[in-house]
mmCIF file of C-alpha atoms in Angstrom:
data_model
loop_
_atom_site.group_PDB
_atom_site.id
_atom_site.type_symbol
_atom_site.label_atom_id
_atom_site.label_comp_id
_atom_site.label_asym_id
_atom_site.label_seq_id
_atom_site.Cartn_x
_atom_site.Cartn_y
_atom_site.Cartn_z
ATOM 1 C CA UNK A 7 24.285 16.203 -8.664
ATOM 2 C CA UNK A 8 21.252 14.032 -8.767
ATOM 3 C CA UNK A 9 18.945 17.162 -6.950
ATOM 4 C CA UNK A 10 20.481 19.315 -10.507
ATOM 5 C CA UNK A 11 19.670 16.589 -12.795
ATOM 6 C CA UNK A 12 16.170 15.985 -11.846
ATOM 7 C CA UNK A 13 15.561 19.825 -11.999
ATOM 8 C CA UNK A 14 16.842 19.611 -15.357
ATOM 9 C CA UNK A 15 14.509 16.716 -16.295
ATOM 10 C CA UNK A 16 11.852 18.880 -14.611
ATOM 11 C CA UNK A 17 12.966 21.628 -17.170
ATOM 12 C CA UNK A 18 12.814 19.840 -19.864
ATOM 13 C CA UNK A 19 9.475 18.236 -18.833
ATOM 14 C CA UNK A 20 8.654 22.019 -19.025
ATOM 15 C CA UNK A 21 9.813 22.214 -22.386
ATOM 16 C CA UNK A 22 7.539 19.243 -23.681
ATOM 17 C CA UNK A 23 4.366 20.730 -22.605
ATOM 18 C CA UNK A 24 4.849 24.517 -23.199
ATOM 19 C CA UNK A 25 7.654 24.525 -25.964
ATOM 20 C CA UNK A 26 7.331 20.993 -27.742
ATOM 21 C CA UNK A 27 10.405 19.310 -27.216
ATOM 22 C CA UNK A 28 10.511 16.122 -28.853
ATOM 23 C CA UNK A 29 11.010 12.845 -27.319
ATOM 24 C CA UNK A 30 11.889 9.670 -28.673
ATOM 25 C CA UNK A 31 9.125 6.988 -26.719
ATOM 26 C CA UNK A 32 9.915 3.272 -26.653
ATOM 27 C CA UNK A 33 6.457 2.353 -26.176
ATOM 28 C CA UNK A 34 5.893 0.840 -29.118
ATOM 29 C CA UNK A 35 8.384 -0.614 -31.798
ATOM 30 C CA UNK A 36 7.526 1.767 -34.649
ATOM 31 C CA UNK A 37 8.056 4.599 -31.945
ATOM 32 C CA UNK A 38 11.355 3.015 -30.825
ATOM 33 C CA UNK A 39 12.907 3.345 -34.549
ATOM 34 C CA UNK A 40 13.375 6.965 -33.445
ATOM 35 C CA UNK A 41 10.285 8.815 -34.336
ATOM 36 C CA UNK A 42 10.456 12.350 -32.617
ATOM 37 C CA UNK A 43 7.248 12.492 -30.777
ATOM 38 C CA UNK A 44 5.243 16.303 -29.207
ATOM 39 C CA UNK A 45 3.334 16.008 -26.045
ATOM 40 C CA UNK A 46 -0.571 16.683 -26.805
ATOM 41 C CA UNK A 47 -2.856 17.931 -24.516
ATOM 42 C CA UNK A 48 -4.056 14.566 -22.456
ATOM 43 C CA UNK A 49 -0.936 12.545 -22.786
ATOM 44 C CA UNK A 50 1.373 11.641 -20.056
ATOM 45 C CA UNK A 51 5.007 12.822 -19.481
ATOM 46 C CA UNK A 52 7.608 10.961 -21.077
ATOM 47 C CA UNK A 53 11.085 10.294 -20.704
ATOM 48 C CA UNK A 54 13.417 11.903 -23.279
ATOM 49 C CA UNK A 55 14.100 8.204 -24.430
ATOM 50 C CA UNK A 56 11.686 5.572 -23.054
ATOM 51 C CA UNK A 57 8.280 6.258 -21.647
ATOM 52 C CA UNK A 58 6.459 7.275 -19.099
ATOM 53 C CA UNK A 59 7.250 4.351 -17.446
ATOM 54 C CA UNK A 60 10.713 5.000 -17.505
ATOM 55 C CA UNK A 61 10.148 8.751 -16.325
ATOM 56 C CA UNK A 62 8.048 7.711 -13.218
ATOM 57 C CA UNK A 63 10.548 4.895 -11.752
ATOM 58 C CA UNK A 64 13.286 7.361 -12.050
ATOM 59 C CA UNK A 65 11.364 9.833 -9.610
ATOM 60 C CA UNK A 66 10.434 6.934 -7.498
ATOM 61 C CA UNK A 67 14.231 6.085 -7.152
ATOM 62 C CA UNK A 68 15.316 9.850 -6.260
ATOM 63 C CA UNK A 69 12.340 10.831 -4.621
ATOM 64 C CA UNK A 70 12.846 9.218 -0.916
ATOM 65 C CA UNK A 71 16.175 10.546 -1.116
ATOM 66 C CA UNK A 72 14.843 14.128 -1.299
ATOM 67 C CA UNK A 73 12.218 13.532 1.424
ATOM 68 C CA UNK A 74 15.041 12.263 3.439
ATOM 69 C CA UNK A 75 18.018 15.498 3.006
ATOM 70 C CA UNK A 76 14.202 17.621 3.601
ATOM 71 C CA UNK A 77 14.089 16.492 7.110
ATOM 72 C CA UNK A 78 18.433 17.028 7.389
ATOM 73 C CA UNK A 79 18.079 21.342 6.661
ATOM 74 C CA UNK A 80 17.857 22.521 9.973
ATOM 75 C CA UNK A 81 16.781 26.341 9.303
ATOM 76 C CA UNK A 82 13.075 26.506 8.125
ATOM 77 C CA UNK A 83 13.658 29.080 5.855
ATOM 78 C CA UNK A 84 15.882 26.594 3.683
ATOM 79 C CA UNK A 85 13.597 23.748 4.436
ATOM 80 C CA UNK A 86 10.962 25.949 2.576
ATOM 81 C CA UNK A 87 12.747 26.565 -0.063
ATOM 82 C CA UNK A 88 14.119 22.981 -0.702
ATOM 83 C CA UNK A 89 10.009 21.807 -0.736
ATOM 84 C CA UNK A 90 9.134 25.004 -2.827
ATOM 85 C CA UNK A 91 12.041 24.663 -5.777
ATOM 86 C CA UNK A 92 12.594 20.810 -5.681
ATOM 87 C CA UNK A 93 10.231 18.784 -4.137
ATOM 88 C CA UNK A 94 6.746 20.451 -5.014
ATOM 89 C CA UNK A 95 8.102 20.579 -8.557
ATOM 90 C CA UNK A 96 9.765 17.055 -9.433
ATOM 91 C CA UNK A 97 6.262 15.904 -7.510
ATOM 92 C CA UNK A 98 4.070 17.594 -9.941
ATOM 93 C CA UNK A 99 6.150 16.262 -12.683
ATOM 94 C CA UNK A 100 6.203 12.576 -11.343
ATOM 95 C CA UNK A 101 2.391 13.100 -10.983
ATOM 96 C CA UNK A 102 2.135 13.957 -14.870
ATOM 97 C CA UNK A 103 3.589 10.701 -15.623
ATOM 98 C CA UNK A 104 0.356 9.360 -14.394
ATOM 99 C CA UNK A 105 1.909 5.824 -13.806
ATOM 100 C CA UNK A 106 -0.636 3.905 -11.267
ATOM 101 C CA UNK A 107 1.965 1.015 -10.283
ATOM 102 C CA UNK A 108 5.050 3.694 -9.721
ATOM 103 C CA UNK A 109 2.486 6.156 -7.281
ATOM 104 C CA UNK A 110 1.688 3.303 -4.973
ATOM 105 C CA UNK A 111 5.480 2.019 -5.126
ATOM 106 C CA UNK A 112 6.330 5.956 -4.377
ATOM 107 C CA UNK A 113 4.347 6.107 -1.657
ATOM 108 C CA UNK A 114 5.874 2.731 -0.144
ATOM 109 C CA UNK A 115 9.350 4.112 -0.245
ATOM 110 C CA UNK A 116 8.076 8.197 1.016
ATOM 111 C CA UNK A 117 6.703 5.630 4.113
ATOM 112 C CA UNK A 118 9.790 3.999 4.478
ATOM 113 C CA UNK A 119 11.687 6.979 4.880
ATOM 114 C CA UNK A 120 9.477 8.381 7.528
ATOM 115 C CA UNK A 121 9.450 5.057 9.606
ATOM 116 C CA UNK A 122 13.401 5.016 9.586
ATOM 117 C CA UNK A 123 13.669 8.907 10.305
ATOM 118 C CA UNK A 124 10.981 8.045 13.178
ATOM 119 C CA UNK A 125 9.098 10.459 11.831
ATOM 120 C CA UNK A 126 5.691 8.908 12.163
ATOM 121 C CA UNK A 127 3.786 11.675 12.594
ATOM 122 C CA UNK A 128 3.894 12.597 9.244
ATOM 123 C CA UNK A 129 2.694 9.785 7.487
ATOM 124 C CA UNK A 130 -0.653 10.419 7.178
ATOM 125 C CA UNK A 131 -0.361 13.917 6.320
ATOM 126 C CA UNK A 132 1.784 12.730 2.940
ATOM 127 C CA UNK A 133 -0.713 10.148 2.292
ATOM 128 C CA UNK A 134 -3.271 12.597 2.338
ATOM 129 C CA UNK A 135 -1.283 15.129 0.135
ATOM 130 C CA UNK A 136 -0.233 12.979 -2.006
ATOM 131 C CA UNK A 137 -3.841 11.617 -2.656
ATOM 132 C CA UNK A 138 -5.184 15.702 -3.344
ATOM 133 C CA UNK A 139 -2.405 15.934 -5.563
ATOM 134 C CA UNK A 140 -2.988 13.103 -7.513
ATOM 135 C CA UNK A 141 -6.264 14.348 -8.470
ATOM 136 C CA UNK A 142 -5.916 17.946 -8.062
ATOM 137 C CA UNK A 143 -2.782 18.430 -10.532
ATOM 138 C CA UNK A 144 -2.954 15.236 -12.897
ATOM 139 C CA UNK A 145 -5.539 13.046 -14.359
ATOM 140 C CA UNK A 146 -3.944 9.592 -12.016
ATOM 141 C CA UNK A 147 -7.056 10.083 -9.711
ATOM 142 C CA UNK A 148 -9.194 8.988 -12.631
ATOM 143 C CA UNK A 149 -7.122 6.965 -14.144
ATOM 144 C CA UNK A 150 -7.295 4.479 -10.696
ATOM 145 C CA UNK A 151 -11.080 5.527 -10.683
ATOM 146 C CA UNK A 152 -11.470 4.129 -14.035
ATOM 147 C CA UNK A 153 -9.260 1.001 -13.420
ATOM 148 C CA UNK A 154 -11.775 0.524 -10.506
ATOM 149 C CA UNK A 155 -14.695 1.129 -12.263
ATOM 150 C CA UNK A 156 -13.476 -1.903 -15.073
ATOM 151 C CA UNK A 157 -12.788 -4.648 -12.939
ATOM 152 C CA UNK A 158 -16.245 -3.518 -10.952
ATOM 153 C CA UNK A 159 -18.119 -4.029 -14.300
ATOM 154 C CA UNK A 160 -15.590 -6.839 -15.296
ATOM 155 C CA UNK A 161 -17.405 -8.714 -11.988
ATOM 156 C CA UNK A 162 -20.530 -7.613 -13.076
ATOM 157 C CA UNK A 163 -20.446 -9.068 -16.686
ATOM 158 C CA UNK A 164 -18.792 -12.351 -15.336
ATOM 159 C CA UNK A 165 -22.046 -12.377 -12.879
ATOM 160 C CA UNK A 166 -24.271 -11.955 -15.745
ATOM 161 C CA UNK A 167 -23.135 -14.251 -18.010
ATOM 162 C CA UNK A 168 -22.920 -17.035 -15.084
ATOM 163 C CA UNK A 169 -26.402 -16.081 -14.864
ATOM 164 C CA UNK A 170 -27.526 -16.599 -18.621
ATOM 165 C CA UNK A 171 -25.482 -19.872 -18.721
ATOM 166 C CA UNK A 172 -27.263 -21.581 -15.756
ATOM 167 C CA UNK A 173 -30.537 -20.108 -17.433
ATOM 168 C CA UNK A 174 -29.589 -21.891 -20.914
ATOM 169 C CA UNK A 175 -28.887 -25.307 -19.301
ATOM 170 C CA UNK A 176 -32.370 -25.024 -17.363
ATOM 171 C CA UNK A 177 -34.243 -23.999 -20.467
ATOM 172 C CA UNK A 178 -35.463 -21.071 -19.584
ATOM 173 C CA UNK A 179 -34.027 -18.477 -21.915
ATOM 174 C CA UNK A 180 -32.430 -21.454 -24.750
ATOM 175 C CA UNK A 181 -32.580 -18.242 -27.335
ATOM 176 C CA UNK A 182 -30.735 -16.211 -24.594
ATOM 177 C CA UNK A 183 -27.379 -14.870 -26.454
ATOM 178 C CA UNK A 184 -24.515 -15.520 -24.183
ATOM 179 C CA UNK A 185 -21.958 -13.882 -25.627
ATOM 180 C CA UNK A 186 -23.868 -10.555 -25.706
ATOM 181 C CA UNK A 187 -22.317 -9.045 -22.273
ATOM 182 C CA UNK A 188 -19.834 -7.068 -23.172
ATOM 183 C CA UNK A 189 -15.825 -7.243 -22.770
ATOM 184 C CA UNK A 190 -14.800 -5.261 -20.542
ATOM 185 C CA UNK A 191 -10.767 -4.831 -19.966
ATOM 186 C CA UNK A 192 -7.844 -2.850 -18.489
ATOM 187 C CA UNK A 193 -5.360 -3.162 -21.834
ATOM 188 C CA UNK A 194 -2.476 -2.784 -19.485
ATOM 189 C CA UNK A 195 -2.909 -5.121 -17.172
ATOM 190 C CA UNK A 196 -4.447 -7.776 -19.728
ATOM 191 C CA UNK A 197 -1.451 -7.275 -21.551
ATOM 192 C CA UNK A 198 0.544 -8.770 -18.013
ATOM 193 C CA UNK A 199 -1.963 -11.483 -17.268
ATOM 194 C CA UNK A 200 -2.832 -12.815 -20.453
ATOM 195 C CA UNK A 201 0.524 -12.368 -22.516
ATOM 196 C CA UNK A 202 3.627 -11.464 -20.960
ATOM 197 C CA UNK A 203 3.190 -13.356 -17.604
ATOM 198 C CA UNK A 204 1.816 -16.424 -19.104
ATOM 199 C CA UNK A 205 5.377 -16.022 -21.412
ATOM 200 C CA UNK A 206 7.131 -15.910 -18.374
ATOM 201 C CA UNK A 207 6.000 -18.945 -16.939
ATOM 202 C CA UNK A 208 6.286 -21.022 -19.860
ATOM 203 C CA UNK A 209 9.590 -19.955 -19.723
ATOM 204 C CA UNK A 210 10.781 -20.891 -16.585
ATOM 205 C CA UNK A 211 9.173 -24.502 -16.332
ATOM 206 C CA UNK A 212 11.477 -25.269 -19.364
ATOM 207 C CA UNK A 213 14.395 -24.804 -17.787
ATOM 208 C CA UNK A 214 13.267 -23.589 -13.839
ATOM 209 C CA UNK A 215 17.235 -24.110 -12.687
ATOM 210 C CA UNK A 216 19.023 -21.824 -15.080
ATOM 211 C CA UNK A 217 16.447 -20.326 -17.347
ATOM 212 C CA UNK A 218 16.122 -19.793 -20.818
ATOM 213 C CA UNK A 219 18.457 -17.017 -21.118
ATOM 214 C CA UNK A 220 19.029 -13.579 -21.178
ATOM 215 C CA UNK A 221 15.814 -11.567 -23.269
ATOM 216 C CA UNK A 222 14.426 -14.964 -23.939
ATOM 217 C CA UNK A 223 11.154 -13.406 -23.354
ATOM 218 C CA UNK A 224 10.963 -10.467 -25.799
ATOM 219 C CA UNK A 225 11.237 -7.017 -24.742
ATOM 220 C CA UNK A 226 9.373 -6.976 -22.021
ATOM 221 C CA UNK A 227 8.350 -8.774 -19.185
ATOM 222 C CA UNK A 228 6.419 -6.387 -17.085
ATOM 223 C CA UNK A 229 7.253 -8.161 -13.794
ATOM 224 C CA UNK A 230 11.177 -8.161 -12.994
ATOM 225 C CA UNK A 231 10.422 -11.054 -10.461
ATOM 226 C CA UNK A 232 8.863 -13.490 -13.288
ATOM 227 C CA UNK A 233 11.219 -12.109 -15.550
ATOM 228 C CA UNK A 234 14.569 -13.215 -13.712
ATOM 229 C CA UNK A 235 12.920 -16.874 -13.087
ATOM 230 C CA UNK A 236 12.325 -17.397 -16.901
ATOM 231 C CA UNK A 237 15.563 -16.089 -18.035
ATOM 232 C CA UNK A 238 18.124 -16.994 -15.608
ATOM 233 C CA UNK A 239 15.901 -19.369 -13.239
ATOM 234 C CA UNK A 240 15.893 -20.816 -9.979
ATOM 235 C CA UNK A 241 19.976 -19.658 -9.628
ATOM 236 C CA UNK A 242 20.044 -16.421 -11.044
ATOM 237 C CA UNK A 243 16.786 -15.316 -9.127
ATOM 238 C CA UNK A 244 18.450 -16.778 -5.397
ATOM 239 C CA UNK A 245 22.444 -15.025 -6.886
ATOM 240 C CA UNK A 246 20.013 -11.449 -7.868
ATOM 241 C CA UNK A 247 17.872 -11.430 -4.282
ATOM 242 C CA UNK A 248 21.036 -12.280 -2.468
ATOM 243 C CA UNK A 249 22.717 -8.855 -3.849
ATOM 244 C CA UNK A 250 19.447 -6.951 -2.700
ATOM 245 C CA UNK A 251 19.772 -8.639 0.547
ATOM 246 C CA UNK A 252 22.902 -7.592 1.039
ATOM 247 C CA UNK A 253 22.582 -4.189 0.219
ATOM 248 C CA UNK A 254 19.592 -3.581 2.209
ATOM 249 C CA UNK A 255 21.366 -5.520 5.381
ATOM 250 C CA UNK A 256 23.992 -3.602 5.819
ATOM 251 C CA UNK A 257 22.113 0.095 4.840
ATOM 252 C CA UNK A 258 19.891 -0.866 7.346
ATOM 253 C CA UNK A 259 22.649 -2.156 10.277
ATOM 254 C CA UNK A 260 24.399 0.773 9.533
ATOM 255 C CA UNK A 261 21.517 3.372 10.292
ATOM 256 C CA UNK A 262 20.457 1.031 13.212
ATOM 257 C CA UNK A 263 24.766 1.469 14.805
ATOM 258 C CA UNK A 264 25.665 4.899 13.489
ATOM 259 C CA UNK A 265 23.545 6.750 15.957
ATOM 260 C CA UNK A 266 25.199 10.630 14.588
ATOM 261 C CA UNK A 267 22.628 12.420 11.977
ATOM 262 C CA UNK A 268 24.626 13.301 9.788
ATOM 263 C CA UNK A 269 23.953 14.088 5.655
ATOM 264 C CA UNK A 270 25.347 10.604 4.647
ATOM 265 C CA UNK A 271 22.831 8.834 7.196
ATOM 266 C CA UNK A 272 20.067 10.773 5.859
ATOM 267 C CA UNK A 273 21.258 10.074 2.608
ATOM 268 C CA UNK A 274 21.164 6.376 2.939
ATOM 269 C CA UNK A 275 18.088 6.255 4.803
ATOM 270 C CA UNK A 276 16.572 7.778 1.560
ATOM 271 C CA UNK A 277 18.261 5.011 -0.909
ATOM 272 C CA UNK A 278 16.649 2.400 1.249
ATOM 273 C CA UNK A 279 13.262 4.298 0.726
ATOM 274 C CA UNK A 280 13.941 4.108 -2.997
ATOM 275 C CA UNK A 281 15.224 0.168 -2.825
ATOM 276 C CA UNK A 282 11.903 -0.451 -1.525
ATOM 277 C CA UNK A 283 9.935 1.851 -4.377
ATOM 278 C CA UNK A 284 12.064 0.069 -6.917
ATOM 279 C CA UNK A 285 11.725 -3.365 -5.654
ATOM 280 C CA UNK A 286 7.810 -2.434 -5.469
ATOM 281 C CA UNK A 287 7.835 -0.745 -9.062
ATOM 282 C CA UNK A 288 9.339 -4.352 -10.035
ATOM 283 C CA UNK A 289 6.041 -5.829 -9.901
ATOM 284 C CA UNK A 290 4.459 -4.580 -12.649
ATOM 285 C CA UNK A 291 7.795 -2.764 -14.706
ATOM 286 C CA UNK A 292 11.012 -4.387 -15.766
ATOM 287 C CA UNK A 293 12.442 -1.950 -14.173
ATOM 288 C CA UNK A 294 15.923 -3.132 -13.554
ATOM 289 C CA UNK A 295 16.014 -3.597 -16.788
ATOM 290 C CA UNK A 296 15.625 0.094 -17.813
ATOM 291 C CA UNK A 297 18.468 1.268 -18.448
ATOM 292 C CA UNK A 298 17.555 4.599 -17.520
ATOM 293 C CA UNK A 299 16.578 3.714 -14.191
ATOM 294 C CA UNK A 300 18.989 0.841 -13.316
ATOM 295 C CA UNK A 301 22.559 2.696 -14.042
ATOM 296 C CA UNK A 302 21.470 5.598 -11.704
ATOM 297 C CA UNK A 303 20.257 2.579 -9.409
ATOM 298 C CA UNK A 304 23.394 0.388 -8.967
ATOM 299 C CA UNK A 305 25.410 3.849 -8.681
ATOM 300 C CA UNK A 306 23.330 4.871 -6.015
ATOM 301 C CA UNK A 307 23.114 1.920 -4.087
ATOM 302 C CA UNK A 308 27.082 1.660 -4.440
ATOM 303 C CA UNK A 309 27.370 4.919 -2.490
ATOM 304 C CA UNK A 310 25.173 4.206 -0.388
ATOM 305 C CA UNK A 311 26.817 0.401 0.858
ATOM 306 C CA UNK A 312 30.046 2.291 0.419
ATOM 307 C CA UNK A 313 29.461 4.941 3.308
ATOM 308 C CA UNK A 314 27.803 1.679 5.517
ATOM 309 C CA UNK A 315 30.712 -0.325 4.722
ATOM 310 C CA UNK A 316 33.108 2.418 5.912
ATOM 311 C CA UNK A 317 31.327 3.283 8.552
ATOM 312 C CA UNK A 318 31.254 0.032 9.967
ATOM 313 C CA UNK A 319 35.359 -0.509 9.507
ATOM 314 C CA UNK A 320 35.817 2.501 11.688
#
């Protein structure tokens, strides 16, 4: 079911570049008041009803789990096929997303995977595939290129004016304009440091125990972590990691004890790859938050600490 839904999504991600089918983006609030939106030549991929965002943490939730049944087909010719019609494609659509944060939390959980299927070996070789791809088939290569090249001048321009300050109170250059070096910024992550995050915080040392309560914050958070201390504090955050801990406990003692390959091992060895995309996606995206994301999420991970539970009572 979930390998037929995310072909359909790739469909339909088809549809928004070749036949414009509209989406509805939550990016923005006038967006959100349901605004049907075309993809244009240079945007990114959207979800039907989100953003791009949204789009990219589903893939990194499903996407271990597809490396994972990959290495479960037995016959190559089936093996091919499974990488030719379902992973090369939901890959190129993940890539079109062109979500920095959700690449690097991909790649995490791909890793994961590999490490638990001891399949070592092939770590480097999706690193380095995943890297050509990235610039090859999207524009996410120059995206992280660009984000690069900001903070690079951002140290720069900081240098500089250090510079013309110390010359101003030495009196060298007293008709020096200081505020002449430019302003140089990644929107995006500005947005985190210097709004939402700053928020957060305020938040949670008003009430660091229990938190200010549920969407306190606004909409959005950008950092699930920050965002679970500020609205539901110290208690919430220790009741919230405590789940997490669980689940990934007894996923992981079960693949450690159950020593038969069989598709529901492989299957949960590729929700723990995703638990540890999503939990890196969390970061930098309210991703739990999405609903999107976080219904396929909790079902997942309840099938997956289902068959680990059972397993262990036999």
């Amino acid at each position: 079911t979930t390998i037929l839904s995310s072909l359909i999504v790739f469909l339909y991600g088809l549809g928004q570049i070749n036949l414009h089918f509209p989406v509805i983006s939550t990016q923005n609030e006038e967006y959100a008041k349901g605004i049907a939106l075309r993809w244009v030549p240079g945007s990114r991929l959207n979800s039907t009803f989100g953003g791009h965002y949204d789009l990219a943490g589903y893939m990194v939730l499903v996407f271990p789990i597809f490396l994972s049944i990959f290495f479960y087909i037995k016959k190559y010719l089936h093996r091919a096929l499974f990488f030719i019609f379902v992973i090369t494609p939901l890959y190129w659509m993940f890539l079109q997303t062109e979500a920095r944060v959700s690449f690097v939390a991909y790649l995490f959980g791909a890793i994961t995977v590999f490490w638990l299927l001891q399949k070592k070996r092939f770590i480097l070789p999706l690193v380095i595939l995943s890297l050509a791809g990235m610039f090859i088939f999207s524009s996410l290569g120059s995206r992280y290129t660009r984000t690069i090249n900001i903070y690079k001048d951002k140290l720069l321009n900081e240098q500089i004016l250090i510079k013309k300050v110390y010359a101003v109170e030495d009196n060298r250059t007293l008709n020096q304009n200081i505020s002449a070096v430019p302003v140089v910024e990644d929107r995006s992550f500005s947005i985190r440091l210097n709004v939402e995050w700053p928020r957060a915080i305020r938040a949670f040392s008003k009430n660091p125990f229990l938190g200010t309560g549920y969407s306190s914050i606004g909409l959005a958070a950008d950092n699930d972590y920050l965002r679970v201390l500020a609205e539901v504090g110290i208690v919430g955050a220790l009741a919230f990691l405590l789940v997490i801990t669980r689940i990934l406990s007894t996923t992981l003692s079960y693949i450690r004890n159950f020593h038969e390959w069989t598709l529901e091992k492989y299957f949960v060895v590729g929700f723990i790859g995703s638990l540890v995309g999503i939990l890196t996606n969390a970061f930098f995206i309210d991703v739990f938050e999405a609903s999107k994301v976080a219904i396929i999420f909790w079902t997942i991970a309840g099938i997956a600490y289902g068959i680990s539970i059972n397993r262990k009572n036999v």
